[in-house]
CSV table of C-alpha atoms and ligand atoms in Angstrom, one decimal:
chain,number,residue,atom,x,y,z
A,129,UNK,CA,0.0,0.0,0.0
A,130,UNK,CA,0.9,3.4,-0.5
A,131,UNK,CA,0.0,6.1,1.8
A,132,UNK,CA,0.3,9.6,0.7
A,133,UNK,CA,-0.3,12.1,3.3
A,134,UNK,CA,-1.2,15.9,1.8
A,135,UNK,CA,-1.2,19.4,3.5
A,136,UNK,CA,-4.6,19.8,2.5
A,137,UNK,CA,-7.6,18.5,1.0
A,138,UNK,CA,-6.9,21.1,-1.7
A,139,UNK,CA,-4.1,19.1,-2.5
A,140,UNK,CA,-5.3,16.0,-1.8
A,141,UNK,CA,-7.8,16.5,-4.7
A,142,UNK,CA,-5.1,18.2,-7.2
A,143,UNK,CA,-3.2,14.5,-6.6
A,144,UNK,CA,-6.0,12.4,-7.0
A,145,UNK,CA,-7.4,14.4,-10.3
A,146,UNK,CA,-3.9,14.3,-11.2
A,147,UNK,CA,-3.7,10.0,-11.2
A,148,UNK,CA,-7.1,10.0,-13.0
A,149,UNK,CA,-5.8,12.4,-15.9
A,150,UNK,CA,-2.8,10.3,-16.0
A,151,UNK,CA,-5.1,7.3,-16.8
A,152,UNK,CA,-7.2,9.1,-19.4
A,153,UNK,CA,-4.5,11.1,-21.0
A,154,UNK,CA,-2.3,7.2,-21.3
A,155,UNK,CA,-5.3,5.0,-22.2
A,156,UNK,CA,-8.4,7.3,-23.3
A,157,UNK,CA,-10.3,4.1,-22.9
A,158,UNK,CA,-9.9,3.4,-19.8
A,159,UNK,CA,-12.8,2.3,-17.1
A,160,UNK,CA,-13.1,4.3,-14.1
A,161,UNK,CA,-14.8,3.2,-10.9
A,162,UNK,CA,-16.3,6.2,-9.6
A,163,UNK,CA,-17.7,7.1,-6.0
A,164,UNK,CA,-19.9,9.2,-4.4
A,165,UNK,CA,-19.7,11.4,-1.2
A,166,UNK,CA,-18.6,14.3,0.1
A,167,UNK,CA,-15.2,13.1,-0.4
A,168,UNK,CA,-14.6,12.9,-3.9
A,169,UNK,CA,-16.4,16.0,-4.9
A,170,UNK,CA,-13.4,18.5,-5.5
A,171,UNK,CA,-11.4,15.9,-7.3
A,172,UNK,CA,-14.5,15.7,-9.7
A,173,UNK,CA,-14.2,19.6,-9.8
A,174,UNK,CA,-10.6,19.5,-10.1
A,175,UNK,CA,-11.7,16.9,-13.3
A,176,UNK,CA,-14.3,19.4,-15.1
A,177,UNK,CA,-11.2,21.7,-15.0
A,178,UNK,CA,-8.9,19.8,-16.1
A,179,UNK,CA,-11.3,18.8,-19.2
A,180,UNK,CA,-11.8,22.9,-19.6
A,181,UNK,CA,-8.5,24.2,-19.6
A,182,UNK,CA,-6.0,21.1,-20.5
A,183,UNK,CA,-9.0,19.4,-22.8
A,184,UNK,CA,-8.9,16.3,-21.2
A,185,UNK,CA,-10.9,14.2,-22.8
A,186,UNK,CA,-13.1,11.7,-21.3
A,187,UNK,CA,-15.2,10.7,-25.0
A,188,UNK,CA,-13.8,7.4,-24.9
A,189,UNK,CA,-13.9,7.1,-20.9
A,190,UNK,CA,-16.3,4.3,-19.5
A,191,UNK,CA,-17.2,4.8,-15.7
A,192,UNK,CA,-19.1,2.4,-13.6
A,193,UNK,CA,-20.2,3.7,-9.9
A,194,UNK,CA,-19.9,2.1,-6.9
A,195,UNK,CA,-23.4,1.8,-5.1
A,196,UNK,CA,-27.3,3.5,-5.1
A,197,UNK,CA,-30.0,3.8,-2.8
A,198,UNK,CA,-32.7,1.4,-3.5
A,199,UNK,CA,-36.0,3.0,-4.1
A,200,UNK,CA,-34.1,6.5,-5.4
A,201,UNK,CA,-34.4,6.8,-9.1
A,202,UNK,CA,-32.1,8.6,-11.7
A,203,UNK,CA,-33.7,12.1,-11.2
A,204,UNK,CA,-34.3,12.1,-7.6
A,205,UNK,CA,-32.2,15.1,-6.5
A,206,UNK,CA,-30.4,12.2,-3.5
A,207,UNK,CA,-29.8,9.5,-6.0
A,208,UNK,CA,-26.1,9.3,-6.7
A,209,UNK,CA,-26.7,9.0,-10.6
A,210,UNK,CA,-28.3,12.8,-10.0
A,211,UNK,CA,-25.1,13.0,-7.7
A,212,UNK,CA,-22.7,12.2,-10.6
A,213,UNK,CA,-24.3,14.2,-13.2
A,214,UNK,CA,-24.3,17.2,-10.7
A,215,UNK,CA,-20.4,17.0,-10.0
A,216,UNK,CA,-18.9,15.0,-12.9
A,217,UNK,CA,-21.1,14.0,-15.8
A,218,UNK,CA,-22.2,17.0,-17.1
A,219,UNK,CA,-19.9,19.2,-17.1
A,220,UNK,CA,-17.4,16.6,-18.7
A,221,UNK,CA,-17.5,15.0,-23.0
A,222,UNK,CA,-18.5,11.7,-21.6
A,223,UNK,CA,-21.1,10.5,-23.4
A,224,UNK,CA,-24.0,9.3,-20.9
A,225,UNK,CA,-24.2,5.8,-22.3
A,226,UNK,CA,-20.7,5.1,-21.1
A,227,UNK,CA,-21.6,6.1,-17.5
A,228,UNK,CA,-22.7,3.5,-15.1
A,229,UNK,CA,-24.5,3.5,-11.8
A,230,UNK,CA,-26.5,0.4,-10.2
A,231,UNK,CA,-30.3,1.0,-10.6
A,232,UNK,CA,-32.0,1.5,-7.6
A,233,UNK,CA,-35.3,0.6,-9.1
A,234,UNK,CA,-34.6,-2.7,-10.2
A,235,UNK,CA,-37.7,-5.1,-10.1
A,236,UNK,CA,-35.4,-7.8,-10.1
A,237,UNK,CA,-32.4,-7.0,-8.0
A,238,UNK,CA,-30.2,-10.0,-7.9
A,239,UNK,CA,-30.7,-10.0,-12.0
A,240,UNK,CA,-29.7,-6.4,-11.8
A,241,UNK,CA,-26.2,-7.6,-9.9
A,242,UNK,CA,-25.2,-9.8,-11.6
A,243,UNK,CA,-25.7,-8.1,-15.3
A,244,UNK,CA,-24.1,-5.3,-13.6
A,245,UNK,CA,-20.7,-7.4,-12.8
A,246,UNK,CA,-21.5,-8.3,-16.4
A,247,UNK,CA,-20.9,-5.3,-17.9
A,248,UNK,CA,-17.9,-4.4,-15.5
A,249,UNK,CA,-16.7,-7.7,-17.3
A,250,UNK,CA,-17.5,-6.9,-20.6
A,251,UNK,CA,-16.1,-3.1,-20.4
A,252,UNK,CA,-12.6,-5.2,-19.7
A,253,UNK,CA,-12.2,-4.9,-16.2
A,254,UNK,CA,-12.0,-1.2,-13.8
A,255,UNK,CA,-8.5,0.3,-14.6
A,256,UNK,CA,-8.8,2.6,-11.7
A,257,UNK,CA,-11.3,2.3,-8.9
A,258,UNK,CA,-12.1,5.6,-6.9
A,259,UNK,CA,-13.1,5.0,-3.1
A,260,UNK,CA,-14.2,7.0,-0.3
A,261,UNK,CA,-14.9,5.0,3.1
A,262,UNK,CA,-17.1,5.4,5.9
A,263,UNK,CA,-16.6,6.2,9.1
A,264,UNK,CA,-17.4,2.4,10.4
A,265,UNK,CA,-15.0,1.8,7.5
A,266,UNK,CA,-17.1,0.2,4.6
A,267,UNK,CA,-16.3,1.2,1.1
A,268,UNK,CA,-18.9,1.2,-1.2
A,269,UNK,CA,-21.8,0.5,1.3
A,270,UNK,CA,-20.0,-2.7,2.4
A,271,UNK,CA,-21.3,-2.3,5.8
A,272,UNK,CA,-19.3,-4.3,8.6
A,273,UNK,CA,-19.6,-8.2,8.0
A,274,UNK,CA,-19.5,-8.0,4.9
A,275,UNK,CA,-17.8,-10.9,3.1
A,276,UNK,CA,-14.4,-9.7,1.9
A,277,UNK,CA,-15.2,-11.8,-1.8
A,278,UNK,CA,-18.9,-10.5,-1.8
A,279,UNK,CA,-20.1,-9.3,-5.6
A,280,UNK,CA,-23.1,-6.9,-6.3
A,281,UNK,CA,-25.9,-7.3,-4.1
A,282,UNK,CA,-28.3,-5.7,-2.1
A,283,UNK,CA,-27.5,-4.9,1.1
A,284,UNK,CA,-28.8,-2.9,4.5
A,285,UNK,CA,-27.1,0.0,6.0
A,286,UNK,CA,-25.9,-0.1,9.4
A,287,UNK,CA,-27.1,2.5,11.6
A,288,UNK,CA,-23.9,4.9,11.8
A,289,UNK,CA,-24.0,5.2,8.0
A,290,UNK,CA,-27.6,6.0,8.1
A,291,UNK,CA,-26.9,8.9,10.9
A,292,UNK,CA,-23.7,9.8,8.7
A,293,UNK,CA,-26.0,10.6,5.7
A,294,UNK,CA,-29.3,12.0,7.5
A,295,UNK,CA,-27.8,15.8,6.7
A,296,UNK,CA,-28.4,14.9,2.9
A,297,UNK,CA,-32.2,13.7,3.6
A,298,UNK,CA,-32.8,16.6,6.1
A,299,UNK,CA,-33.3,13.2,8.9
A,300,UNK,CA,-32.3,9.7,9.4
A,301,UNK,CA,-35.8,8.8,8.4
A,302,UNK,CA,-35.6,9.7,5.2
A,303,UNK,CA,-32.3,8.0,4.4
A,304,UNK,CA,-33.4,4.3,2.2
A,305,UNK,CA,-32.2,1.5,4.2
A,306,UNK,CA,-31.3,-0.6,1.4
A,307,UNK,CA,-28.4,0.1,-1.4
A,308,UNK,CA,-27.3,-1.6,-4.3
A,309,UNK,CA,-23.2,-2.3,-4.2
A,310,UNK,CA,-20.6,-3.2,-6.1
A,311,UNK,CA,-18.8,-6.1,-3.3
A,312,UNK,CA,-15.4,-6.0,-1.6
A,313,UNK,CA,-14.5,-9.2,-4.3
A,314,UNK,CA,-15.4,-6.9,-6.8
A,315,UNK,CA,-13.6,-4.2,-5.9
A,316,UNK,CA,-10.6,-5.9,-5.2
A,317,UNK,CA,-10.4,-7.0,-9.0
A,318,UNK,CA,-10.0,-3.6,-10.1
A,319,UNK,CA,-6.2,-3.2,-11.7
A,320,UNK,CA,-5.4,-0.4,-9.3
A,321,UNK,CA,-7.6,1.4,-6.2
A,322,UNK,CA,-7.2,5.0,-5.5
A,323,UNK,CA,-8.5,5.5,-1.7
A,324,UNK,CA,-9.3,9.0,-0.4
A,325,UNK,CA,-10.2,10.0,3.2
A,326,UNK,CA,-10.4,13.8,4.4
A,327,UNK,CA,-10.7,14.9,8.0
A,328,UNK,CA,-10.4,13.8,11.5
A,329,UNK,CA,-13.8,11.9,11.4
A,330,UNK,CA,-12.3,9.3,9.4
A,331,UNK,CA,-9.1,9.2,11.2
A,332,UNK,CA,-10.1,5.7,13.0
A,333,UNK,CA,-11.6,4.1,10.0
A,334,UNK,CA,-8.5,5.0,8.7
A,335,UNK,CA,-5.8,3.9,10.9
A,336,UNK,CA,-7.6,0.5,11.2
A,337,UNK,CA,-7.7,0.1,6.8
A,338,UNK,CA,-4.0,0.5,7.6
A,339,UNK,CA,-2.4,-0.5,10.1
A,340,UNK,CA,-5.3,-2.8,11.9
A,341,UNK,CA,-5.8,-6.6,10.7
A,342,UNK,CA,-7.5,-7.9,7.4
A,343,UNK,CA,-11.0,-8.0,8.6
A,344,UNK,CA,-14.8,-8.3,7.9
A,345,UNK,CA,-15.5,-5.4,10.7
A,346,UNK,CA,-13.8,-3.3,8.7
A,347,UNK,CA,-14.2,-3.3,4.5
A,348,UNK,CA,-11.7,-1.3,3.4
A,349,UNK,CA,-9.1,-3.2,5.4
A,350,UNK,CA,-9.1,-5.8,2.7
A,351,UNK,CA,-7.6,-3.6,0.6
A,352,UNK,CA,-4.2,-5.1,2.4
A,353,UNK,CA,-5.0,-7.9,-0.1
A,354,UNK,CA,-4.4,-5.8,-3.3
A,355,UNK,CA,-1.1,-5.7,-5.3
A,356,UNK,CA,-2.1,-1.6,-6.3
A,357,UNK,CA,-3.5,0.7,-3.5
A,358,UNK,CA,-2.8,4.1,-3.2
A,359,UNK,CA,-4.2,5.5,-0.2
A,360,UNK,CA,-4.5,9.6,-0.3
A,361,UNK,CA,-5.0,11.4,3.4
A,362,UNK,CA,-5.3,14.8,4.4
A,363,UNK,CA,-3.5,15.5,7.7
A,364,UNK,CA,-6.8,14.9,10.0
A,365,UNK,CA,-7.3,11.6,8.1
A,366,UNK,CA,-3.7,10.6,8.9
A,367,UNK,CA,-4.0,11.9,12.0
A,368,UNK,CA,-3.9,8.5,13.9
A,369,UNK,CA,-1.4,6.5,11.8
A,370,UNK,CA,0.9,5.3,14.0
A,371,UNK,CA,3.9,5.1,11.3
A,372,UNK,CA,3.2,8.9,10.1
A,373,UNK,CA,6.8,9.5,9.6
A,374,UNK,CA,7.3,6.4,8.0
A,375,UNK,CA,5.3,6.8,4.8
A,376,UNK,CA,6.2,10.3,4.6
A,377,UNK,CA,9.7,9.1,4.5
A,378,UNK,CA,8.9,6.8,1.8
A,379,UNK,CA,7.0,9.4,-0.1
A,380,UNK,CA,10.4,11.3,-0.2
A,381,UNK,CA,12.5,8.5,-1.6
A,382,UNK,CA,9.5,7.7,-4.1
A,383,UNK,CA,9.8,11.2,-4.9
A,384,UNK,CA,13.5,11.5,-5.3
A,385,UNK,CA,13.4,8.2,-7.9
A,386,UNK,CA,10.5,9.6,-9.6
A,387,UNK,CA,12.4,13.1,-10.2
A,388,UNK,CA,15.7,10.7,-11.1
A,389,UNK,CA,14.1,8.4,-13.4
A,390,UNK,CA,10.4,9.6,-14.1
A,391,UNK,CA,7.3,8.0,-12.5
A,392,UNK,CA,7.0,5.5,-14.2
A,393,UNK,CA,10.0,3.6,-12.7
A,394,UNK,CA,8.0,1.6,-10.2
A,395,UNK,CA,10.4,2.7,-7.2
A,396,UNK,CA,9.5,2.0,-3.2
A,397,UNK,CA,5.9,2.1,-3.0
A,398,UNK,CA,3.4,-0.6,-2.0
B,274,LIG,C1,-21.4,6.5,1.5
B,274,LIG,C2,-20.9,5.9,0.2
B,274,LIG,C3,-19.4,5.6,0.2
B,274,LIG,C4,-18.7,6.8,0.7
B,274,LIG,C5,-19.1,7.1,2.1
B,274,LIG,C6,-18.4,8.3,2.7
B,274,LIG,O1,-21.5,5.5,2.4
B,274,LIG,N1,-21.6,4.7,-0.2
B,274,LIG,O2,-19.0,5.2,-1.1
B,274,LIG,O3,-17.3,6.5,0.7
B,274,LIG,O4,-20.5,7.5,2.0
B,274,LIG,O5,-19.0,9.5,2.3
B,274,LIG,P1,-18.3,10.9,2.5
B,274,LIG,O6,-17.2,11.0,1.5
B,274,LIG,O7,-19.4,11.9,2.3
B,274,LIG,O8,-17.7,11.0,3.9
């Protein structure tokens, strides 16, 4: 894993914009696994100006989303397709056809799963998966106890995510119990994740994805399992790391090879 710790969350969305763009500008193909959330929002805005000022080009880009409230459908205003077309989609030259989120209305759900993993299949696999994570430390809504090689399915939130989302409903009554998400197996196919956490909220969730053991409790911890992680903190998020110094220290040398021999070279990380 690598852990990148940034001044700011500024800067923590410049970087992470910055490894998308990579992607797109290397292999305009490319199949991004998007996420929703407070979290990701300026990257996405770092994105839309990336694609106005430096034309990058996301016409060939296919994007496939995470998760969605069951019951919400594309134009309800708390949906996440109406989320990704508020801070991504249309501002950017994707066209909408290539954009992907799990249908909340689905009168057959487990059909709508599995066609969903489908069409992850047949796009070729995610190049890059985008994550936030939850203060229990899900990913996706792989609420604690999920099983670490689950797949698309239904599945019920657990009461500290529904109080985490009740500002965006105006009350936790209002917040769907049920979501449609992509599962840990599934993420953990993706060629390369990209994990972001700002602020001191998700400082635990954080230090336990870590530096804590593989574990059910605690979703994104199976991320330990994956050859490609890049984990991207503000300073509140890192805030409990217990081998702070550490990473920074390996960012440095990672650095001074990249500067040496360009980034592609591979160097300390993971
Ligand atoms: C929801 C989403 C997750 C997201 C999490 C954190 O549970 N399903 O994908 O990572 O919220 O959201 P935020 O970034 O707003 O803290």
């Amino acid at each position: 894993m690598r852990v990148i710790i940034e001044a700011s969350p500024e800067s923590v969305a410049r970087r992470a914009a910055g490894i998308v763009a990579d992607l797109v500008r290397r292999k305009p193909r490319c199949v991004l696994g998007l996420a929703t959330g407070s979290t990701p929002q300026r990257t996405y805005a770092e994105l839309i100006r990336l694609h106005r000022d430096e034309a990058l080009d996301f016409s060939q880009v296919v994007t496939f989303n995470l998760d969605e409230y069951v019951g919400l459908g594309p134009d309800d205003p708390h949906s996440y397709r109406h989320f990704m077309r508020q801070h991504l989609f249309d501002h950017v030259n994707i066209p909408p056809g290539n954009t992907h989120v799990p249908n909340g209305l689905a009168d057959n759900v487990d059909l709508a799963c599995e066609q969903y993993e489908r069409e992850i299949h047949e796009a070729g696999g995610i190049d890059l998966q985008l994550l936030g994570i939850g203060t229990d430390g899900h990913i996706a809504f792989n609420e604690p106890g999920s099983s670490l090689g689950s797949r698309t399915r239904l599945k019920t939130l657990a009461p500290e995510t529904i109080r985490d989302n009740a500002a965006q409903f105006g009350h936790a009554d209002r917040v769907p119990r049920l979501a449609v998400t992509v599962g840990v197996g599934t993420i953990l196919e993706s060629r390369r994740c990209l994990l972001l956490a700002l602020g001191a909220a998700k400082a635990q969730a954080i230090r336990q994805t870590v530096e804590g053991p593989v574990t059910a409790q605690v979703t994104a911890s199976a991320l330990q399992l994956h050859r490609d992680v890049t984990i991207l903190l503000d300073e509140a998020a890192a805030g409990q790391l217990e081998r702070r110094a550490y990473y920074h220290e390996v960012e440095s040398s990672q650095h001074l090879l990249e500067t040496r021999r360009g980034p592609a070279s591979g160097g300390v990380r993971r």
